[in-house]
Amino acid sequence: MRISRIAVVGGGIIGTAVARELALRCEDATVTIFEKEPYLAAHQTGHNSGVVHAGLYYEPGSLKARLCRTGVAKLVEYSAVNGIHYEECGKLVVAHTTAEVDRLEAIFERAKANGVPHVKLLDRNEMREVEPHVRGVLALHSPHTAIIDFAKLAESFAADVTAAGGRIEYNSEVARLDTMGNEVRVALALPGIDSRTTEDGGSFDLVVTCAGLQADRLAAASGLDSNPRIVPFHGDYFVIDKPDAEVVRGLIYPVPDPAFPFLGVHLTRRIDGALMLGPNAFVALGREKYERGGFDLGDIGSTLGFKGFWKFASQNVRAAAREARTALSPKAFIEEAQKYVPDIDPATVKPGPRGVRAQAMNPDGSLVDDFVITTRGRLTQVRNAPSPGATSSMAIAEYVADKALGALR
């Protein structure tokens, strides 16, 4: 089947990676990226911590685990060829209690099963050779965990698309997709007008949506299942600038607690040399509200009107209390980081950026942990791409292209 018109909805790291992959595979086709903002990587990608994950935590054999390891290898090669700063700063996952030690040893076994290279367990003296200011009783060291600027990476992917003859339509919000027998029609929202009023965005032989925070709404508007639903959680960071950031050399993470759905405060070196503390995780008052105090009544109503959210909330009262403490108190936030690095000087810490996470949730309140990618005819949708989504972007792009093109054979 000849394909000459391809559209990708969303100009984040997943959307640009998918568009690039399709442009390289379908040389006779024109690939169009529809991005509702005036620039790329405006949402999750542009508010990302920049960590290239090695694949420590994920269930062996899961789509996450497989695509993470493949994605890392591809990012290393692509960054080297295209001159994008990629730094293997390494990561310590640090245990403080007996229970955490048991969980850390289980993570170590999982990391080995996933093929993560050169991971080791370090005692308290060995870990301080890696991070002189860290405190703990046992640490898992992943020397090849890295950092990168994912927004710059998305821009590079998009440049590859345009170099291949594709185009990027900015300020173009896709309101609906109408799947016909031999094409998919794109309906664009008219700016400043009720979202139900649309204009023609063209017809395409193949469409892939990578809509992130709006994935469920675009699916529902296109006549598809609205589940899993997106419930937004914001994450606040604090920042320590150079030279005070030298108190941490790489990345220091807590041991995940299965009783809590989110990881907790950790310490992350940024590609510009600054140190980020965070994030916490608390239900957001807007899917795309990054300023503190910002809210969107429609988004609030969407969250509160979803029965799955209330089931989730009732099952995670302790987690909510823990996250509320750090969300409401900068002092508590910094103290969480000081558990791992007591030498952090609160006077050097200042408020940093906020990100919003597109958390996919089932109607029973359970969180969707793995990637969710669905195909119906000429329309393929990336419904959920949680961490390590950015790390896995090039591998996800290959997987999506295989599914999307395979459905047309």
CSV table of C-alpha atoms in Angstrom, one decimal:
chain,number,residue,atom,x,y,z
A,1,MET,CA,0.0,0.0,0.0
A,2,ARG,CA,1.4,3.4,-1.0
A,3,ILE,CA,1.5,5.9,1.8
A,4,SER,CA,2.1,9.5,0.9
A,5,ARG,CA,0.5,11.5,3.7
A,6,ILE,CA,1.4,10.9,7.4
A,7,ALA,CA,0.4,13.0,10.4
A,8,VAL,CA,1.8,12.9,14.0
A,9,VAL,CA,-0.1,14.8,16.7
A,10,GLY,CA,2.2,16.2,19.4
A,11,GLY,CA,5.6,17.8,19.2
A,12,GLY,CA,7.1,16.4,22.4
A,13,ILE,CA,9.9,13.9,22.6
A,14,ILE,CA,7.7,10.9,21.7
A,15,GLY,CA,5.9,12.7,18.8
A,16,THR,CA,9.1,14.0,17.2
A,17,ALA,CA,10.8,10.7,17.6
A,18,VAL,CA,7.8,8.9,15.9
A,19,ALA,CA,7.7,11.5,13.1
A,20,ARG,CA,11.4,11.1,12.5
A,21,GLU,CA,11.1,7.3,12.4
A,22,LEU,CA,8.2,7.4,9.9
A,23,ALA,CA,10.0,10.0,7.7
A,24,LEU,CA,13.0,7.7,7.5
A,25,ARG,CA,11.0,4.6,6.7
A,26,CYS,CA,8.5,6.2,4.3
A,27,GLU,CA,10.8,8.2,2.0
A,28,ASP,CA,8.0,8.9,-0.5
A,29,ALA,CA,5.6,10.3,2.2
A,30,THR,CA,5.3,13.8,3.6
A,31,VAL,CA,5.2,13.7,7.4
A,32,THR,CA,3.3,16.5,9.2
A,33,ILE,CA,3.7,17.2,12.9
A,34,PHE,CA,0.7,19.0,14.4
A,35,GLU,CA,1.8,21.0,17.6
A,36,LYS,CA,-0.8,23.1,19.4
A,37,GLU,CA,1.9,25.4,20.9
A,38,PRO,CA,4.1,27.9,19.1
A,39,TYR,CA,7.2,25.7,19.9
A,40,LEU,CA,8.2,22.1,20.5
A,41,ALA,CA,8.6,20.3,23.8
A,42,ALA,CA,6.2,22.8,25.5
A,43,HIS,CA,4.8,20.3,28.1
A,44,GLN,CA,6.1,17.2,29.7
A,45,THR,CA,9.3,17.1,27.6
A,46,GLY,CA,10.2,20.6,28.4
A,47,HIS,CA,9.6,20.1,32.1
A,48,ASN,CA,11.6,16.9,32.4
A,49,SER,CA,14.4,16.2,34.8
A,50,GLY,CA,16.6,15.2,32.0
A,51,VAL,CA,17.5,11.7,33.3
A,52,VAL,CA,18.3,8.9,30.9
A,53,HIS,CA,17.3,5.9,32.9
A,54,ALA,CA,19.3,2.7,32.7
A,55,GLY,CA,16.3,0.3,33.4
A,56,LEU,CA,16.8,-0.6,37.1
A,57,TYR,CA,13.2,-0.8,38.3
A,58,TYR,CA,11.1,-2.3,35.5
A,59,GLU,CA,9.5,-5.7,35.5
A,60,PRO,CA,11.8,-8.0,33.4
A,61,GLY,CA,10.3,-8.7,30.1
A,62,SER,CA,7.9,-5.8,30.2
A,63,LEU,CA,7.6,-3.4,27.3
A,64,LYS,CA,9.1,-0.7,29.6
A,65,ALA,CA,12.2,-2.8,30.4
A,66,ARG,CA,12.7,-3.9,26.7
A,67,LEU,CA,12.3,-0.4,25.2
A,68,CYS,CA,14.3,1.3,27.9
A,69,ARG,CA,17.5,-0.7,27.2
A,70,THR,CA,17.1,-0.4,23.5
A,71,GLY,CA,16.3,3.3,23.8
A,72,VAL,CA,19.4,4.0,25.8
A,73,ALA,CA,21.7,2.5,23.2
A,74,LYS,CA,20.0,4.5,20.4
A,75,LEU,CA,20.3,7.7,22.4
A,76,VAL,CA,24.0,7.2,23.0
A,77,GLU,CA,24.6,6.7,19.3
A,78,TYR,CA,22.3,9.5,18.1
A,79,SER,CA,23.7,12.1,20.6
A,80,ALA,CA,27.3,11.3,19.6
A,81,VAL,CA,26.5,11.7,15.9
A,82,ASN,CA,24.5,14.9,16.3
A,83,GLY,CA,26.6,16.7,18.9
A,84,ILE,CA,24.0,16.6,21.7
A,85,HIS,CA,25.6,16.8,25.2
A,86,TYR,CA,25.1,13.4,26.8
A,87,GLU,CA,26.7,12.8,30.2
A,88,GLU,CA,27.0,9.5,32.1
A,89,CYS,CA,27.0,11.0,35.6
A,90,GLY,CA,25.9,7.8,37.3
A,91,LYS,CA,23.3,7.1,39.9
A,92,LEU,CA,23.1,5.9,43.5
A,93,VAL,CA,19.9,4.4,44.9
A,94,VAL,CA,20.4,4.7,48.6
A,95,ALA,CA,18.9,2.6,51.5
A,96,HIS,CA,18.7,3.7,55.1
A,97,THR,CA,16.7,0.9,56.8
A,98,THR,CA,16.6,-2.9,56.8
A,99,ALA,CA,13.4,-2.8,54.9
A,100,GLU,CA,14.9,-0.6,52.2
A,101,VAL,CA,18.0,-2.9,52.0
A,102,ASP,CA,15.7,-5.8,51.2
A,103,ARG,CA,14.0,-3.8,48.5
A,104,LEU,CA,17.3,-2.5,47.1
A,105,GLU,CA,18.6,-6.1,46.8
A,106,ALA,CA,15.5,-7.0,44.9
A,107,ILE,CA,16.0,-4.0,42.6
A,108,PHE,CA,19.6,-5.1,42.0
A,109,GLU,CA,18.4,-8.6,40.8
A,110,ARG,CA,15.8,-6.9,38.6
A,111,ALA,CA,18.5,-4.6,37.1
A,112,LYS,CA,20.7,-7.6,36.3
A,113,ALA,CA,17.8,-9.4,34.7
A,114,ASN,CA,17.1,-6.3,32.5
A,115,GLY,CA,20.7,-6.3,31.3
A,116,VAL,CA,21.7,-3.0,33.0
A,117,PRO,CA,25.5,-2.9,32.7
A,118,HIS,CA,28.0,-2.7,35.6
A,119,VAL,CA,25.5,-2.3,38.4
A,120,LYS,CA,26.9,-3.0,41.9
A,121,LEU,CA,25.9,-2.9,45.5
A,122,LEU,CA,28.1,-0.6,47.6
A,123,ASP,CA,28.5,-0.4,51.3
A,124,ARG,CA,28.6,2.9,53.2
A,125,ASN,CA,32.3,3.5,52.5
A,126,GLU,CA,32.2,2.5,48.9
A,127,MET,CA,29.2,4.7,48.2
A,128,ARG,CA,31.1,7.7,49.6
A,129,GLU,CA,33.8,7.1,47.0
A,130,VAL,CA,31.2,7.8,44.4
A,131,GLU,CA,29.3,10.6,46.3
A,132,PRO,CA,31.5,11.9,49.1
A,133,HIS,CA,28.6,13.7,50.9
A,134,VAL,CA,26.0,10.9,50.7
A,135,ARG,CA,24.7,9.0,53.8
A,136,GLY,CA,23.1,5.5,53.9
A,137,VAL,CA,23.8,1.9,54.7
A,138,LEU,CA,23.7,0.3,51.3
A,139,ALA,CA,23.5,1.7,47.7
A,140,LEU,CA,22.9,0.4,44.3
A,141,HIS,CA,25.3,2.1,41.8
A,142,SER,CA,24.4,2.4,38.1
A,143,PRO,CA,27.4,4.1,36.6
A,144,HIS,CA,25.8,4.5,33.1
A,145,THR,CA,22.7,6.4,34.1
A,146,ALA,CA,23.0,9.7,32.3
A,147,ILE,CA,21.5,13.1,31.8
A,148,ILE,CA,20.6,15.0,28.6
A,149,ASP,CA,18.4,18.0,27.5
A,150,PHE,CA,15.3,16.2,26.1
A,151,ALA,CA,13.9,19.5,24.7
A,152,LYS,CA,17.0,19.9,22.5
A,153,LEU,CA,16.7,16.2,21.5
A,154,ALA,CA,13.1,16.8,20.4
A,155,GLU,CA,14.2,19.8,18.4
A,156,SER,CA,16.9,17.6,16.7
A,157,PHE,CA,14.4,14.9,15.9
A,158,ALA,CA,12.1,17.6,14.3
A,159,ALA,CA,15.0,18.9,12.3
A,160,ASP,CA,15.5,15.4,10.9
A,161,VAL,CA,11.8,15.4,9.9
A,162,THR,CA,12.0,18.7,8.0
A,163,ALA,CA,15.3,17.7,6.4
A,164,ALA,CA,13.4,14.7,5.0
A,165,GLY,CA,10.8,16.9,3.5
A,166,GLY,CA,8.3,17.0,6.4
A,167,ARG,CA,6.7,20.0,8.0
A,168,ILE,CA,5.7,21.2,11.4
A,169,GLU,CA,2.3,23.0,11.9
A,170,TYR,CA,2.6,25.1,15.0
A,171,ASN,CA,-0.4,26.6,16.8
A,172,SER,CA,-2.4,23.8,15.4
A,173,GLU,CA,-4.5,22.0,18.1
A,174,VAL,CA,-6.1,18.8,16.9
A,175,ALA,CA,-9.6,18.6,18.3
A,176,ARG,CA,-10.7,15.4,16.6
A,177,LEU,CA,-9.7,12.6,14.3
A,178,ASP,CA,-12.3,11.0,11.9
A,179,THR,CA,-11.2,7.6,10.8
A,180,MET,CA,-12.6,6.7,7.3
A,181,GLY,CA,-12.1,3.6,5.3
A,182,ASN,CA,-9.1,4.9,3.3
A,183,GLU,CA,-7.9,7.9,5.3
A,184,VAL,CA,-8.0,9.8,8.6
A,185,ARG,CA,-9.3,13.4,8.6
A,186,VAL,CA,-7.8,15.8,11.0
A,187,ALA,CA,-10.1,18.5,12.6
A,188,LEU,CA,-8.3,21.5,14.1
A,189,ALA,CA,-9.7,23.6,16.9
A,190,LEU,CA,-10.2,27.2,16.0
A,191,PRO,CA,-8.2,29.4,18.5
A,192,GLY,CA,-10.4,31.3,21.0
A,193,ILE,CA,-13.5,29.5,19.9
A,194,ASP,CA,-15.5,26.7,21.5
A,195,SER,CA,-13.4,23.5,20.9
A,196,ARG,CA,-16.3,21.9,19.1
A,197,THR,CA,-15.9,24.4,16.3
A,198,THR,CA,-13.2,23.1,14.0
A,199,GLU,CA,-11.6,23.6,10.6
A,200,ASP,CA,-10.2,21.0,8.2
A,201,GLY,CA,-6.6,20.1,8.9
A,202,GLY,CA,-6.3,17.7,6.0
A,203,SER,CA,-6.6,14.0,5.2
A,204,PHE,CA,-3.9,11.5,5.8
A,205,ASP,CA,-3.1,7.9,5.0
A,206,LEU,CA,-1.8,7.3,8.5
A,207,VAL,CA,-2.0,9.2,11.8
A,208,VAL,CA,-0.2,8.7,15.1
A,209,THR,CA,-1.2,10.6,18.2
A,210,CYS,CA,1.3,11.4,20.9
A,211,ALA,CA,-0.9,13.8,22.9
A,212,GLY,CA,0.5,13.2,26.4
A,213,LEU,CA,-1.6,15.2,28.9
A,214,GLN,CA,-4.5,15.3,26.5
A,215,ALA,CA,-4.3,11.7,25.2
A,216,ASP,CA,-7.6,10.6,26.8
A,217,ARG,CA,-9.5,13.6,25.6
A,218,LEU,CA,-8.4,13.3,22.1
A,219,ALA,CA,-9.3,9.6,22.1
A,220,ALA,CA,-12.8,10.3,23.4
A,221,ALA,CA,-13.3,13.2,20.9
A,222,SER,CA,-12.3,10.8,18.1
A,223,GLY,CA,-14.9,8.2,19.2
A,224,LEU,CA,-12.5,5.9,21.0
A,225,ASP,CA,-12.4,4.7,24.6
A,226,SER,CA,-11.5,7.4,27.0
A,227,ASN,CA,-9.9,4.9,29.4
A,228,PRO,CA,-7.2,4.9,30.6
A,229,ARG,CA,-7.9,8.4,31.9
A,230,ILE,CA,-5.3,11.0,32.5
A,231,VAL,CA,-5.1,12.4,36.0
A,232,PRO,CA,-2.4,15.2,36.2
A,233,PHE,CA,0.1,15.3,39.1
A,234,HIS,CA,2.4,18.2,39.5
A,235,GLY,CA,5.9,17.9,40.7
A,236,ASP,CA,7.8,20.8,42.2
A,237,TYR,CA,11.6,21.1,42.1
A,238,PHE,CA,14.1,23.2,44.1
A,239,VAL,CA,17.4,24.2,42.5
A,240,ILE,CA,21.0,24.7,43.8
A,241,ASP,CA,23.2,26.6,41.3
A,242,LYS,CA,26.9,26.2,40.8
A,243,PRO,CA,29.3,26.1,42.6
A,244,ASP,CA,27.1,24.9,45.6
A,245,ALA,CA,25.7,22.2,43.3
A,246,GLU,CA,29.0,20.4,43.6
A,247,VAL,CA,27.7,18.8,46.9
A,248,VAL,CA,26.3,16.1,44.5
A,249,ARG,CA,28.3,14.7,41.6
A,250,GLY,CA,25.5,12.7,39.8
A,251,LEU,CA,22.1,11.4,40.8
A,252,ILE,CA,20.9,10.2,44.2
A,253,TYR,CA,17.6,8.4,44.5
A,254,PRO,CA,15.6,6.9,47.4
A,255,VAL,CA,14.6,3.3,47.3
A,256,PRO,CA,11.0,3.0,45.9
A,257,ASP,CA,8.4,2.0,48.5
A,258,PRO,CA,5.7,-0.2,47.0
A,259,ALA,CA,3.3,1.3,49.5
A,260,PHE,CA,3.5,4.6,47.7
A,261,PRO,CA,2.7,5.2,44.0
A,262,PHE,CA,5.4,7.8,43.5
A,263,LEU,CA,9.1,7.8,44.1
A,264,GLY,CA,9.7,10.7,46.5
A,265,VAL,CA,12.3,13.5,46.6
A,266,HIS,CA,15.6,12.8,44.9
A,267,LEU,CA,18.7,14.7,43.8
A,268,THR,CA,19.4,15.2,40.1
A,269,ARG,CA,22.4,16.9,38.4
A,270,ARG,CA,21.2,18.9,35.4
A,271,ILE,CA,23.0,19.1,32.1
A,272,ASP,CA,23.9,22.7,32.8
A,273,GLY,CA,25.5,21.8,36.1
A,274,ALA,CA,22.8,22.9,38.5
A,275,LEU,CA,21.4,20.4,41.1
A,276,MET,CA,17.6,19.8,41.3
A,277,LEU,CA,15.9,18.5,44.4
A,278,GLY,CA,12.6,16.8,43.8
A,279,PRO,CA,10.0,16.3,42.6
A,280,ASN,CA,7.2,15.7,44.9
A,281,ALA,CA,3.9,14.5,43.5
A,282,PHE,CA,0.5,16.0,44.2
A,283,VAL,CA,-2.7,16.1,42.2
A,284,ALA,CA,-2.5,19.1,39.8
A,285,LEU,CA,-5.2,21.8,39.4
A,286,GLY,CA,-4.5,22.0,35.7
A,287,ARG,CA,-3.1,19.7,33.1
A,288,GLU,CA,-0.9,22.4,31.6
A,289,LYS,CA,-0.5,24.8,34.6
A,290,TYR,CA,3.1,25.1,35.5
A,291,GLU,CA,3.0,28.3,37.5
A,292,ARG,CA,2.3,27.9,41.3
A,293,GLY,CA,-1.2,28.8,42.0
A,294,GLY,CA,-2.4,28.2,38.5
A,295,PHE,CA,-5.6,26.2,37.9
A,296,ASP,CA,-8.1,25.2,35.3
A,297,LEU,CA,-11.7,24.6,36.4
A,298,GLY,CA,-12.3,22.2,33.5
A,299,ASP,CA,-9.3,20.1,34.5
A,300,ILE,CA,-10.3,20.1,38.1
A,301,GLY,CA,-13.8,19.0,37.3
A,302,SER,CA,-12.5,16.3,35.0
A,303,THR,CA,-10.3,14.9,37.8
A,304,LEU,CA,-13.0,15.1,40.5
A,305,GLY,CA,-15.6,13.7,38.3
A,306,PHE,CA,-13.6,10.6,37.6
A,307,LYS,CA,-14.6,7.7,40.0
A,308,GLY,CA,-11.3,6.1,39.4
A,309,PHE,CA,-9.5,9.1,41.0
A,310,TRP,CA,-11.6,8.7,44.2
A,311,LYS,CA,-10.8,5.0,44.4
A,312,PHE,CA,-7.1,5.8,44.0
A,313,ALA,CA,-7.3,8.6,46.6
A,314,SER,CA,-9.0,6.2,49.2
A,315,GLN,CA,-6.3,3.7,48.6
A,316,ASN,CA,-3.4,6.1,49.0
A,317,VAL,CA,-4.1,8.3,52.0
A,318,ARG,CA,-0.6,7.8,53.5
A,319,ALA,CA,1.0,8.7,50.2
A,320,ALA,CA,-1.1,11.8,49.9
A,321,ALA,CA,-0.1,12.9,53.4
A,322,ARG,CA,3.5,12.4,52.7
A,323,GLU,CA,3.4,14.3,49.4
A,324,ALA,CA,1.3,17.1,50.9
A,325,ARG,CA,3.9,17.7,53.5
A,326,THR,CA,6.6,18.4,50.9
A,327,ALA,CA,4.2,20.3,48.7
A,328,LEU,CA,3.2,22.7,51.4
A,329,SER,CA,6.5,23.1,53.3
A,330,PRO,CA,9.8,24.0,51.5
A,331,LYS,CA,11.5,23.2,54.8
A,332,ALA,CA,10.1,19.7,54.8
A,333,PHE,CA,11.0,19.3,51.1
A,334,ILE,CA,14.7,20.2,51.8
A,335,GLU,CA,14.8,18.0,54.8
A,336,GLU,CA,13.8,15.0,52.7
A,337,ALA,CA,16.8,15.7,50.5
A,338,GLN,CA,19.1,16.1,53.5
A,339,LYS,CA,18.3,12.6,54.6
A,340,TYR,CA,20.6,11.5,51.7
A,341,VAL,CA,23.0,14.5,51.7
A,342,PRO,CA,23.1,16.2,55.1
A,343,ASP,CA,25.6,18.8,53.8
A,344,ILE,CA,23.0,20.5,51.7
A,345,ASP,CA,22.9,24.2,52.9
A,346,PRO,CA,19.2,25.4,52.9
A,347,ALA,CA,20.5,28.9,52.2
A,348,THR,CA,21.7,27.7,48.7
A,349,VAL,CA,18.3,26.2,47.8
A,350,LYS,CA,15.8,28.2,45.7
A,351,PRO,CA,12.4,27.4,44.1
A,352,GLY,CA,12.8,25.7,40.7
A,353,PRO,CA,10.5,24.6,37.9
A,354,ARG,CA,7.3,22.6,38.1
A,355,GLY,CA,6.4,19.7,35.9
A,356,VAL,CA,3.0,18.1,35.3
A,357,ARG,CA,2.9,14.3,34.9
A,358,ALA,CA,0.3,12.6,32.7
A,359,GLN,CA,-0.6,9.8,35.0
A,360,ALA,CA,-2.8,7.2,33.3
A,361,MET,CA,-5.4,5.7,35.6
A,362,ASN,CA,-7.9,2.9,35.2
A,363,PRO,CA,-11.5,3.2,36.4
A,364,ASP,CA,-10.7,0.9,39.4
A,365,GLY,CA,-8.2,3.5,40.6
A,366,SER,CA,-5.1,1.5,39.7
A,367,LEU,CA,-2.2,3.3,37.9
A,368,VAL,CA,-1.2,2.2,34.4
A,369,ASP,CA,2.4,1.4,34.8
A,370,ASP,CA,3.5,0.2,31.3
A,371,PHE,CA,3.4,1.8,27.9
A,372,VAL,CA,0.0,1.7,26.2
A,373,ILE,CA,-0.1,1.9,22.5
A,374,THR,CA,-3.2,1.0,20.5
A,375,THR,CA,-4.0,0.8,16.8
A,376,ARG,CA,-7.3,0.9,14.9
A,377,GLY,CA,-6.9,0.8,11.2
A,378,ARG,CA,-5.0,3.9,10.0
A,379,LEU,CA,-4.9,5.5,13.5
A,380,THR,CA,-2.4,4.6,16.1
A,381,GLN,CA,-2.4,6.2,19.6
A,382,VAL,CA,0.2,6.4,22.2
A,383,ARG,CA,-2.1,6.4,25.2
A,384,ASN,CA,0.5,6.2,28.0
A,385,ALA,CA,4.3,6.7,27.9
A,386,PRO,CA,5.4,7.2,31.5
A,387,SER,CA,9.0,7.3,32.7
A,388,PRO,CA,11.2,6.0,31.1
A,389,GLY,CA,9.3,7.3,28.1
A,390,ALA,CA,11.7,10.1,27.1
A,391,THR,CA,14.7,7.6,27.6
A,392,SER,CA,12.9,5.1,25.4
A,393,SER,CA,11.7,7.6,22.8
A,394,MET,CA,13.7,6.2,19.8
A,395,ALA,CA,12.8,2.6,20.7
A,396,ILE,CA,9.1,3.6,21.2
A,397,ALA,CA,9.2,5.2,17.8
A,398,GLU,CA,10.4,2.0,16.2
A,399,TYR,CA,7.7,0.0,18.1
A,400,VAL,CA,5.0,2.5,17.1
A,401,ALA,CA,6.1,2.6,13.4
A,402,ASP,CA,6.0,-1.2,13.3
A,403,LYS,CA,2.5,-1.3,14.7
A,404,ALA,CA,1.1,1.5,12.6
A,405,LEU,CA,2.6,0.4,9.3
A,406,GLY,CA,1.9,-3.3,10.1
A,407,ALA,CA,-1.8,-2.5,10.5
A,408,LEU,CA,-1.9,-1.3,6.9
A,409,ARG,CA,-0.5,-4.5,5.3
